[in-house]
Tab-separated table of C-alpha atoms in Angstrom:
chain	number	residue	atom	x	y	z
Y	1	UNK	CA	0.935	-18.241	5.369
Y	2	UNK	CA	-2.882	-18.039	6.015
Y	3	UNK	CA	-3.345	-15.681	8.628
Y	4	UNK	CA	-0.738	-14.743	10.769
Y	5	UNK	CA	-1.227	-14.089	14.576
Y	6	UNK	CA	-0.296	-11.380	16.235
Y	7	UNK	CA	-0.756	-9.872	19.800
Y	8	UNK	CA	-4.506	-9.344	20.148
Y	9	UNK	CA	-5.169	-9.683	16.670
Y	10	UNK	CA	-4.662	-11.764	13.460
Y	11	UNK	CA	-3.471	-10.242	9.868
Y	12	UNK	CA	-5.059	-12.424	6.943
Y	13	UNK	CA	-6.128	-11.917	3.654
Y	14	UNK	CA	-9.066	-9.271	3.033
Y	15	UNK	CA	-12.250	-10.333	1.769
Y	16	UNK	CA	-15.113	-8.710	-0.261
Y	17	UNK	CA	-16.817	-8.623	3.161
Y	18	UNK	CA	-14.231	-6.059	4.446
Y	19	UNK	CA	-14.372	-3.292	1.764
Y	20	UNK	CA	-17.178	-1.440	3.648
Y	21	UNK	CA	-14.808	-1.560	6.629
Y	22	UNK	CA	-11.760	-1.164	4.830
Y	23	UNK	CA	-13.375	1.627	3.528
Y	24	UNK	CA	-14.326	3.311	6.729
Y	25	UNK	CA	-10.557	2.904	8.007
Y	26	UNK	CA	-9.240	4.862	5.424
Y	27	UNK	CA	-11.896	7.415	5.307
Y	28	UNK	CA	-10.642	9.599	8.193
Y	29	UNK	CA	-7.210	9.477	6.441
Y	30	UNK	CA	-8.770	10.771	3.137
Y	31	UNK	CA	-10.376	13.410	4.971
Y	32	UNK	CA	-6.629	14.507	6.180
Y	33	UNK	CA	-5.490	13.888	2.789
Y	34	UNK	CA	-3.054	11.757	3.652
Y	35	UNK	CA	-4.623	8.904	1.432
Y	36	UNK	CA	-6.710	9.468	-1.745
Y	37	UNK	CA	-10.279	7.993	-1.403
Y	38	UNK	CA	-11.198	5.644	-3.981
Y	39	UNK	CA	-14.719	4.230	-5.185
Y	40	UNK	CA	-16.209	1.776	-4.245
Y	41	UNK	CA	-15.308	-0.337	-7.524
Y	42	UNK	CA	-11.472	0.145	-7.428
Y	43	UNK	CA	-11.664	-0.948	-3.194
Y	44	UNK	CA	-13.606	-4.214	-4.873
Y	45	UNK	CA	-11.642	-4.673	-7.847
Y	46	UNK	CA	-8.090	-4.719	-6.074
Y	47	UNK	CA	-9.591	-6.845	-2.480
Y	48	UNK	CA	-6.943	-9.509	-3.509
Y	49	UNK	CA	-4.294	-6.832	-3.352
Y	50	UNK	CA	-5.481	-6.195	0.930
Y	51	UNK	CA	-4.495	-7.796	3.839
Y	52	UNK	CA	-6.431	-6.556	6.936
Y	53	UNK	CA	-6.013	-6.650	10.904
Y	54	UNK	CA	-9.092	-7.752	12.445
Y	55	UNK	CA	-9.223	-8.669	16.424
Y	56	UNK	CA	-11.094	-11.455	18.168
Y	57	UNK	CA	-14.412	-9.364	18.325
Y	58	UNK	CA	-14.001	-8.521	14.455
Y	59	UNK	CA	-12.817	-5.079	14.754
Y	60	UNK	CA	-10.694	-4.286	11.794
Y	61	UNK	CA	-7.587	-1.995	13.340
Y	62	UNK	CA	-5.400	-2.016	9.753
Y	63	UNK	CA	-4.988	-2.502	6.659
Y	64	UNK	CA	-2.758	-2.256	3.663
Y	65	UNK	CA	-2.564	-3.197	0.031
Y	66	UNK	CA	0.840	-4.531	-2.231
Y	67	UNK	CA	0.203	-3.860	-5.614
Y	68	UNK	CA	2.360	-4.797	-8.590
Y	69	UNK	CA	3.739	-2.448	-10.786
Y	70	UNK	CA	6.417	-4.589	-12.920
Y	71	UNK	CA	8.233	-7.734	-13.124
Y	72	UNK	CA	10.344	-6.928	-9.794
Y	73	UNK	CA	8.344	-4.034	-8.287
Y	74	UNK	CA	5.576	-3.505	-6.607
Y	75	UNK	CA	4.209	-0.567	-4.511
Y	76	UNK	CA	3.033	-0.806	-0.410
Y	77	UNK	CA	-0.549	1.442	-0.720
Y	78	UNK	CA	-3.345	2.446	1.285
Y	79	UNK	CA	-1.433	1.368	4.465
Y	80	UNK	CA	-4.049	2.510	7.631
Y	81	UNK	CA	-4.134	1.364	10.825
Y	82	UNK	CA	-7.013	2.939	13.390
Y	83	UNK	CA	-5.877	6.168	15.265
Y	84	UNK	CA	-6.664	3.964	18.778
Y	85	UNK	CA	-3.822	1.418	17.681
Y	86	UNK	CA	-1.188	3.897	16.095
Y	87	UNK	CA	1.989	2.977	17.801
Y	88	UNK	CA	1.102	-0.963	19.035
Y	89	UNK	CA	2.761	-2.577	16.093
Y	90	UNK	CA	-0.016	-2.995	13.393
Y	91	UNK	CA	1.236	-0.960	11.112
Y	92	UNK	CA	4.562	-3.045	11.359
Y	93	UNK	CA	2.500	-6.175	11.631
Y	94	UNK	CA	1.171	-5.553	8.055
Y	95	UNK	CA	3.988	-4.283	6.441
Y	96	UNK	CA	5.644	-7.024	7.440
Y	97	UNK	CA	2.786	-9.380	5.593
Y	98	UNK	CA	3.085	-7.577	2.597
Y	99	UNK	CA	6.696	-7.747	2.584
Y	100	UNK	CA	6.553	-11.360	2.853
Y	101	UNK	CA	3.485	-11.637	-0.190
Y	102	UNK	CA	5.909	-9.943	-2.547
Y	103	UNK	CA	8.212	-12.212	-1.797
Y	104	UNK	CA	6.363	-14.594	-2.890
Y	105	UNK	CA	4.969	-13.100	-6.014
Y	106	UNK	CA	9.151	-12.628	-6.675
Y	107	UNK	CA	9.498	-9.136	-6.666
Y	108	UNK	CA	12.726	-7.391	-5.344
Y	109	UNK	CA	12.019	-3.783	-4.695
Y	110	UNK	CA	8.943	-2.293	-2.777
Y	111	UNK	CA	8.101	1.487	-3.570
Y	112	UNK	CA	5.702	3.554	-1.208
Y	113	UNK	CA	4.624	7.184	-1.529
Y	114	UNK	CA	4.233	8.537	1.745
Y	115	UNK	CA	3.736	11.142	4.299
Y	116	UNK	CA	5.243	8.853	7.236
Y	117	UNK	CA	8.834	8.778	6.428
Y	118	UNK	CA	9.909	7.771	9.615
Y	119	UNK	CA	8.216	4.678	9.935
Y	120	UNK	CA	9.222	3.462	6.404
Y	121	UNK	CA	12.821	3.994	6.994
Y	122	UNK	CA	12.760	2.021	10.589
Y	123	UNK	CA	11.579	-0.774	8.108
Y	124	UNK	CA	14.576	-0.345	5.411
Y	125	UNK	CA	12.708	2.044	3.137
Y	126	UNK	CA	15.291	5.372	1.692
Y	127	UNK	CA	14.003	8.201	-0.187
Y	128	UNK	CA	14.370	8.276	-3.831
Y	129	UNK	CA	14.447	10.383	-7.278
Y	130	UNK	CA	12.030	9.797	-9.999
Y	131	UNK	CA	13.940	7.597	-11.968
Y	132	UNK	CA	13.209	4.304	-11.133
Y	133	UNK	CA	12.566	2.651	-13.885
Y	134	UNK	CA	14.301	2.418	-17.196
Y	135	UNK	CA	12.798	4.231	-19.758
Y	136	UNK	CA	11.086	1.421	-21.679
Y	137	UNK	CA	9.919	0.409	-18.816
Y	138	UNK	CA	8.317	3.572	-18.458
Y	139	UNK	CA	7.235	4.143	-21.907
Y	140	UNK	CA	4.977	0.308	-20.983
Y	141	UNK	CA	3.659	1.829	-17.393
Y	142	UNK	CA	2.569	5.471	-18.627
Y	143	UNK	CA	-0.078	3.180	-20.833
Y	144	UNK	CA	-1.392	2.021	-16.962
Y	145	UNK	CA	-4.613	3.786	-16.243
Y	146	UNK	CA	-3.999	2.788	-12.393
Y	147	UNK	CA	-3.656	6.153	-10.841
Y	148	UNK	CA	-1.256	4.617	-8.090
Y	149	UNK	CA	1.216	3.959	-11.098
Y	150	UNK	CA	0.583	7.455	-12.410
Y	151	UNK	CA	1.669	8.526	-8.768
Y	152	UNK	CA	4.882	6.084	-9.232
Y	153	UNK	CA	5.842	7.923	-12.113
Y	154	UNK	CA	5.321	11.266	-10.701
Y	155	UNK	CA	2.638	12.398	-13.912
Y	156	UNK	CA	1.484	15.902	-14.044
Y	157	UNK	CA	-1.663	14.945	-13.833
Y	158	UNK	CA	-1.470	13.703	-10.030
Y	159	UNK	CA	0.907	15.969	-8.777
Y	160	UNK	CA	-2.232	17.734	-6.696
Y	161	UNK	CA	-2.415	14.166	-5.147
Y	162	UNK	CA	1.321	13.894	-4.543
Y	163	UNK	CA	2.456	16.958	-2.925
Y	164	UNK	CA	4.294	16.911	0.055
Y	165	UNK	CA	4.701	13.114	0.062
Y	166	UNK	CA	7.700	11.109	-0.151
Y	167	UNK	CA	9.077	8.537	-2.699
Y	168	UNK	CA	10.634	5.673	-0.686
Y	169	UNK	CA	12.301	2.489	-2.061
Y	170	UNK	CA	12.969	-0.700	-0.323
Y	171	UNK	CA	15.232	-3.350	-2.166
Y	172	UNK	CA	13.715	-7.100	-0.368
């Protein structure tokens, strides 16, 4: 699956040429801190992680990233769609495509930390504990210095980023 077309706009694969954009769609977000803003580097480093909705003209309307956290799990992040297209099916659109990438990559569960509980659960997701993971899996991700996995493991250390949002699980 290259791109995939949607109503008015395509999802496909991000590209380096996107960050700045990418960037600007999540900004607003950050600013609400309902994301956490990144540099520039990690945006660059993890571009193979993104998909992006972009429409005819080139306006990017979404994004979202799936990032891999073990041998069966990976994590839905920095999911954004722009406020004029909240509510037209982006958001679905692109969960949908990352669904379908880990797939692929063989992973079985998807884990999101998130404000918007609603719309995860109309797409399968259920609130969760903390324990996850067994614990030697654990003891192998606390060694991660990917703040999104510190987040997964709910580390003292980002519990200023964490509060108030929700740890949901969906089994694929």
């Amino acid at each position: 699956m290259v791109e995939q077309a949607q109503q008015g706009y395509v999802v496909r694969r991000a590209r380096t040429s996107d960050v700045r954009r990418i960037q600007a769609l999540v900004e607003p977000l950050v600013q609400q801190r309902i994301l956490l803003g990144k540099d520039d580097v990690v945006f660059y480093e993890a571009v193979q992680e993104f998909r992006v909705a972009e429409t005819p003209d080139g306006e990017l309307i979404g994004c979202g990233a799936l990032h891999v956290i073990w041998e069966d799990l990976g994590e839905v992040r920095t999911l954004a769609v722009s406020a004029d297209h909240l509510g037209t099916g982006v958001g679905h659109a692109l969960v949908e495509r990352l669904e379908h990438d880990a797939i692929e990559l063989g992973l079985r569960r998807l884990f999101c930390l998130t404000f918007e509980t609603g719309f995860f659960t109309r797409h399968g997701y259920q609130e969760i504990g903390e324990e996850i993971v067994p614990p030697e899996v654990y003891a192998q991700l606390v060694r991660s210095s990917d703040e999104g996995v510190a987040e997964f493991l709910d580390l003292a250390r980002v519990k200023p980023n964490t509060l108030g949002n929700t740890r949901m699980l969906k089994l694929l």
